[in-house]
């Protein structure tokens, strides 16, 4: 038997108007015997129409989504929309408050926890609630990521290759409407437990993003997020207006696992190409230096394929097994 979720919203999810409140998740602990994790949520509704579910902070150290969604929640009036927008700007709220990818409570990586469990850990309870109570309400789901503290990306919106080609086409159209500088057909090396996977399996139109990284954000990247969210809401028919496309949108593809370069060394990281630069197979993309002594030749990493550098390791030091780079194919227009 499936348990009901212990999470309760403090606001109505289906009433016209703008409601700011919380998803209240009971969490009894040393400093708060009958305490709760209070996950901020905004619901904006006006009449009938489609529902968009907008999420950020699935990983707690990725900031374009939270900045853009806290801003949207504070600024959008119900009269500006037709339908409903459910905004969860910091979905894994304990991780967001801790500025870490995973939750400090249970080490849960929310984006590897779906479908979650109503009677599991705090992170599992968040996953279960979002999947069973919010996703079924949505026609369109946007989950905004970036590289967090350890990766940095060229700004892109992304969808996955799906078995249902009609659903895939709807996702691609929504991704193109978002209008990031890059649009990616994304390959996941490890899709089990991802929000993407369960939302796609539920038949929804799903778009994700990787808009930057490094554990912070920039004015340019927030502007891309803001414009993309608005474009997507216009595309869905929830907000009226004109979609604003960037001057250039580059279509990218990650056709197979050779796109990913993993570090086989631990040491000091020298990037030799920057994000968005074009490389040919065999070009030097990075060097890793021994951090224990001088005079040791660097280990040289070359591009296993041609394409553009879509993602790179961010911190100055690197470990064996870290993702060093992702090289994506540019799809000719
Ligand atoms: Zn993420």
XYZ file of C-alpha atoms and ligand atoms in Angstrom:
334
model
C 0.000 0.000 0.000
C 1.215 3.489 -0.831
C 1.376 5.903 2.069
C 0.081 9.448 1.827
C 2.838 12.057 1.841
C 3.554 13.670 5.211
C 4.142 16.940 3.328
C 1.331 19.489 3.399
C 1.182 22.778 1.472
C 0.354 25.832 3.601
C -1.388 27.488 0.618
C -4.135 26.347 -1.753
C -2.820 24.897 -5.008
C -6.018 25.440 -6.988
C -7.452 28.845 -6.080
C -7.306 31.972 -8.235
C -4.757 34.520 -7.022
C -1.121 34.636 -5.924
C -0.214 32.523 -2.921
C 3.204 32.433 -1.255
C 3.734 29.700 1.315
C 5.523 26.493 2.061
C 5.531 22.771 1.599
C 5.710 21.742 5.255
C 7.733 18.566 5.762
C 7.733 17.309 9.370
C 11.320 16.752 10.524
C 11.822 15.982 14.197
C 15.389 16.627 15.336
C 17.587 17.725 18.240
C 17.042 21.473 17.828
C 13.323 21.281 16.994
C 11.354 18.375 18.445
C 8.224 18.900 16.384
C 9.936 20.936 13.700
C 9.498 20.966 9.957
C 11.477 21.720 6.816
C 9.617 24.645 5.209
C 10.138 24.559 1.429
C 9.103 27.867 -0.210
C 6.406 27.579 -2.872
C 4.372 30.074 -4.885
C 1.212 29.240 -6.798
C -0.218 31.783 -9.230
C -3.554 30.950 -10.820
C -6.026 32.757 -13.014
C -8.988 30.877 -14.478
C -8.578 27.786 -16.576
C -5.596 26.957 -18.725
C -2.406 24.969 -18.689
C -0.237 24.452 -15.607
C 3.526 24.982 -15.601
C 5.664 23.564 -12.809
C 8.920 25.562 -12.512
C 11.658 24.161 -10.285
C 15.113 25.312 -9.227
C 17.466 24.159 -6.518
C 17.084 20.463 -7.323
C 20.796 20.638 -6.560
C 21.504 23.159 -3.815
C 24.573 24.897 -5.273
C 23.115 25.905 -8.650
C 21.815 29.473 -8.761
C 20.282 30.610 -12.045
C 17.053 28.714 -11.337
C 16.578 29.971 -7.764
C 17.449 33.595 -8.666
C 15.113 33.635 -11.635
C 12.265 31.845 -9.839
C 12.388 33.792 -6.545
C 12.295 36.903 -8.757
C 9.359 35.619 -10.825
C 7.412 34.603 -7.716
C 7.769 38.099 -6.270
C 6.825 39.936 -9.435
C 4.137 38.102 -11.413
C 0.489 39.104 -10.900
C -2.354 36.642 -11.392
C -3.924 38.985 -13.946
C -0.842 38.549 -16.157
C -1.484 34.839 -16.663
C -4.111 32.375 -17.910
C -3.843 29.027 -16.157
C -1.507 28.231 -13.317
C 2.180 28.450 -12.439
C 3.591 26.409 -9.559
C 7.017 27.745 -8.548
C 9.433 25.766 -6.371
C 12.604 27.891 -6.539
C 14.610 25.707 -4.139
C 13.227 22.194 -4.433
C 15.894 20.481 -2.305
C 15.600 23.243 0.271
C 17.993 21.813 2.895
C 20.678 21.503 0.199
C 19.942 25.031 -1.064
C 20.242 26.500 2.447
C 23.513 24.630 2.884
C 24.836 25.758 -0.544
C 25.623 22.137 -1.342
C 24.634 19.772 -4.133
C 23.168 17.224 -1.718
C 21.162 17.558 1.473
C 23.127 18.053 4.706
C 20.354 16.113 6.519
C 20.642 12.788 4.740
C 23.226 13.377 1.964
C 20.372 12.895 -0.497
C 21.025 13.895 -4.106
C 17.442 14.818 -5.001
C 18.081 14.310 -8.702
C 19.078 10.678 -8.075
C 16.248 10.023 -5.582
C 13.096 9.902 -7.729
C 10.505 8.419 -7.400
C 11.325 8.797 -3.689
C 9.340 7.374 -0.774
C 6.672 8.976 1.433
C 8.103 7.159 4.454
C 11.781 7.553 3.556
C 14.435 10.191 4.233
C 13.747 13.937 3.986
C 15.094 13.960 0.414
C 13.001 10.908 -0.511
C 9.898 12.591 0.904
C 10.501 15.712 -1.235
C 10.911 13.567 -4.367
C 7.764 11.572 -3.606
C 5.646 14.668 -2.946
C 6.770 16.522 -6.077
C 6.251 13.463 -8.269
C 2.895 12.279 -6.895
C 1.226 15.581 -6.015
C 2.685 18.316 -8.276
C 3.848 16.650 -11.513
C 0.378 15.171 -12.267
C -1.038 18.729 -12.131
C 1.443 20.011 -14.726
C 1.287 20.169 -18.514
C 4.824 21.521 -18.710
C 7.752 21.056 -16.306
C 10.925 23.180 -16.351
C 13.739 22.070 -14.015
C 16.634 24.542 -13.984
C 20.155 23.324 -13.276
C 23.708 24.524 -13.726
C 27.078 23.005 -12.972
C 27.176 23.740 -9.258
C 30.498 24.220 -7.537
C 32.368 21.601 -9.561
C 31.285 22.154 -13.183
C 30.681 25.053 -15.548
C 28.555 24.886 -18.708
C 27.860 26.939 -21.792
C 24.294 28.098 -21.150
C 21.860 25.614 -22.667
C 18.335 24.278 -22.418
C 18.074 20.543 -22.963
C 15.767 17.655 -23.670
C 16.335 13.923 -24.066
C 15.741 11.511 -26.901
C 12.412 9.860 -25.955
C 10.679 6.705 -27.169
C 7.459 8.675 -27.804
C 8.400 10.902 -30.752
C 5.307 13.115 -30.341
C 6.309 13.838 -26.747
C 9.928 14.382 -27.838
C 8.776 16.902 -30.466
C 6.769 18.802 -27.819
C 9.846 18.884 -25.569
C 12.078 20.079 -28.438
C 9.599 22.848 -29.326
C 9.546 23.988 -25.686
C 13.366 23.886 -25.506
C 13.610 26.002 -28.653
C 11.050 28.452 -27.263
C 13.174 28.822 -24.090
C 15.792 30.312 -26.402
C 19.052 29.702 -24.569
C 22.241 30.477 -26.519
C 22.637 26.695 -26.897
C 20.023 23.916 -27.117
C 21.119 20.358 -26.355
C 19.884 16.848 -27.073
C 21.322 15.529 -23.833
C 22.677 12.090 -23.061
C 22.605 10.997 -19.422
C 25.236 8.536 -18.249
C 23.165 7.776 -15.154
C 19.465 8.562 -15.652
C 18.103 6.314 -12.877
C 16.446 8.363 -10.154
C 16.475 11.621 -12.113
C 13.528 14.020 -12.009
C 13.835 14.263 -15.809
C 13.269 10.530 -16.227
C 10.142 10.264 -14.062
C 8.563 13.420 -15.500
C 9.205 12.179 -19.034
C 7.787 8.759 -18.096
C 4.662 10.562 -16.865
C 4.248 11.827 -20.444
C 4.850 15.482 -19.645
C 6.571 18.124 -21.740
C 9.888 18.499 -19.915
C 12.752 20.928 -20.372
C 15.865 21.101 -18.247
C 18.743 23.568 -18.353
C 22.418 23.868 -17.563
C 22.908 27.616 -17.465
C 26.346 28.065 -15.960
C 27.984 26.842 -12.790
C 30.941 27.305 -10.523
C 28.755 27.759 -7.444
C 27.609 31.259 -8.409
C 25.967 33.047 -11.308
C 26.300 36.200 -13.410
C 24.064 38.956 -14.751
C 24.277 37.455 -18.232
C 23.280 33.970 -17.086
C 20.397 35.231 -14.950
C 19.171 37.246 -17.943
C 19.201 34.051 -20.031
C 17.199 32.282 -17.311
C 14.685 35.129 -16.947
C 14.124 35.399 -20.677
C 13.876 31.611 -21.049
C 11.258 31.206 -18.322
C 9.144 33.990 -19.798
C 9.505 32.549 -23.311
C 8.442 29.131 -22.080
C 5.360 30.546 -20.331
C 4.420 32.376 -23.548
C 5.004 29.160 -25.534
C 2.675 27.299 -23.128
C -0.043 29.928 -23.563
C 0.072 30.937 -19.885
C 1.575 34.400 -20.413
C 0.779 36.529 -23.463
C 3.431 38.372 -25.439
C 6.144 37.816 -27.987
C 8.841 35.187 -27.558
C 12.245 36.913 -27.527
C 14.825 34.769 -29.244
C 18.571 35.359 -28.915
C 20.539 36.379 -32.003
C 22.066 32.943 -32.211
C 20.956 29.517 -30.946
C 23.411 26.696 -31.495
C 21.961 23.172 -31.542
C 24.193 20.683 -29.729
C 24.100 16.914 -29.520
C 25.757 14.401 -27.201
C 25.449 11.260 -29.305
C 27.437 8.856 -27.103
C 29.703 8.430 -24.099
C 32.797 9.687 -25.946
C 31.491 13.208 -25.261
C 32.575 12.839 -21.630
C 36.226 13.167 -20.601
C 36.990 11.890 -17.085
C 40.138 12.762 -15.202
C 42.532 9.876 -14.556
C 44.799 12.071 -12.437
C 44.651 14.005 -9.211
C 46.385 17.368 -9.323
C 46.411 20.976 -10.489
C 44.071 21.641 -13.410
C 45.058 23.808 -16.380
C 42.189 24.372 -18.814
C 43.593 24.819 -22.331
C 40.336 25.727 -24.070
C 37.414 27.758 -22.779
C 33.691 27.064 -22.833
C 32.139 27.444 -26.270
C 35.449 27.044 -28.134
C 35.641 24.619 -31.033
C 38.094 21.720 -30.796
C 39.239 19.026 -33.198
C 39.940 15.434 -32.162
C 43.469 15.383 -30.714
C 43.593 19.062 -29.656
C 44.986 19.618 -26.169
C 42.108 20.529 -23.858
C 43.790 20.381 -20.428
C 46.955 19.603 -18.502
C 47.143 18.208 -14.987
C 50.210 18.865 -12.840
C 51.592 16.945 -9.898
C 50.913 19.001 -6.765
C 53.603 17.287 -4.653
C 56.761 18.405 -6.483
C 58.119 20.546 -9.287
C 59.747 19.184 -12.405
C 57.159 16.504 -13.170
C 55.808 16.724 -16.727
C 52.085 17.472 -16.867
C 49.631 14.817 -18.002
C 48.092 16.077 -21.230
C 44.423 15.536 -22.042
C 43.344 15.718 -25.669
C 39.885 15.936 -27.224
C 38.596 12.441 -27.993
C 36.321 13.958 -30.646
C 35.661 17.241 -32.404
C 32.970 19.644 -31.263
C 32.611 22.493 -28.805
C 33.595 22.533 -25.169
C 30.137 22.471 -23.541
C 31.226 21.767 -19.969
C 34.436 21.850 -17.945
C 35.665 21.017 -14.489
C 35.504 24.231 -12.481
C 37.758 24.168 -9.367
C 41.494 24.673 -9.704
C 42.269 21.227 -8.322
C 40.999 17.996 -9.860
C 40.697 14.372 -8.715
C 40.765 11.052 -10.500
C 37.224 10.330 -11.687
C 36.103 13.975 -11.892
C 34.361 15.046 -15.081
C 37.087 17.071 -16.812
C 35.160 18.137 -19.923
C 32.166 17.466 -22.125
C 32.610 17.940 -25.851
C 29.342 18.229 -27.748
C 28.613 18.009 -31.472
C 27.363 21.126 -33.170
C 24.315 20.170 -35.245
C 24.399 22.082 -38.568
C 21.479 24.518 -38.813
Zn 21.995 20.086 -11.099
